[in-house]
């Protein structure tokens, strides 16, 4: 799922004739947008995809069981 802000930015970057800001300025503005990839199965594939999408900056969080046995 792409959030509305990111969707607008991607659409905006495709139209060079309407740009008011440079690509670098848009990247700076979108730097605070957090991207999350949630995968329930195929952990190895998810790690590889996340690593590629994040250019090696991914962080991994695992859920802890609420009632450990």
Coordinates of N, CA and C in Angstrom, one line a residue, residues 8-31:
X8 N 1.2 10.9 -4.3 CA 1.2 12.2 -4.9 C 2.6 12.6 -5.3
X9 N 3.6 12.3 -4.5 CA 5.0 12.6 -4.8 C 5.5 11.9 -6.1
X10 N 5.1 10.6 -6.1 CA 5.5 9.8 -7.3 C 4.9 10.3 -8.6
X11 N 3.6 10.7 -8.5 CA 2.9 11.2 -9.7 C 3.5 12.5 -10.1
X12 N 3.9 13.3 -9.1 CA 4.4 14.7 -9.3 C 5.8 14.5 -10.0
X13 N 6.6 13.6 -9.5 CA 8.0 13.4 -10.1 C 7.9 13.0 -11.6
X14 N 6.9 12.4 -12.0 CA 6.8 11.9 -13.4 C 6.5 13.0 -14.4
X15 N 6.0 14.2 -13.9 CA 5.7 15.3 -14.8 C 6.7 16.4 -14.7
X16 N 7.8 16.4 -15.4 CA 8.8 17.4 -15.3 C 8.3 18.8 -15.7
X17 N 7.3 19.0 -16.5 CA 6.9 20.3 -17.0 C 6.2 21.1 -15.8
X18 N 5.6 20.4 -14.8 CA 4.9 21.0 -13.8 C 5.7 21.2 -12.5
X19 N 6.9 20.8 -12.5 CA 7.7 20.8 -11.3 C 8.0 22.2 -10.8
X20 N 7.8 22.5 -9.5 CA 8.2 23.7 -8.9 C 9.5 23.6 -8.1
X21 N 9.8 22.3 -7.7 CA 11.0 22.0 -6.9 C 11.8 21.0 -7.7
X22 N 13.1 20.9 -7.3 CA 13.9 19.9 -7.9 C 13.7 18.5 -7.3
X23 N 14.2 17.5 -7.9 CA 14.0 16.1 -7.4 C 14.7 16.0 -6.0
X24 N 15.8 16.7 -5.8 CA 16.5 16.6 -4.5 C 15.6 17.3 -3.5
X25 N 14.9 18.3 -3.8 CA 14.1 19.0 -2.8 C 12.9 18.1 -2.4
X26 N 12.3 17.4 -3.4 CA 11.3 16.4 -3.1 C 11.7 15.3 -2.2
X27 N 12.9 14.8 -2.5 CA 13.5 13.7 -1.7 C 13.7 14.1 -0.3
X28 N 14.2 15.4 -0.1 CA 14.4 15.9 1.2 C 13.0 16.1 1.9
X29 N 12.0 16.5 1.2 CA 10.7 16.6 1.9 C 10.1 15.3 2.3
X30 N 10.3 14.2 1.5 CA 9.8 12.9 1.8 C 10.6 12.1 2.7
X31 N 11.7 12.6 3.2 CA 12.6 11.9 4.0 C 12.0 11.4 5.3

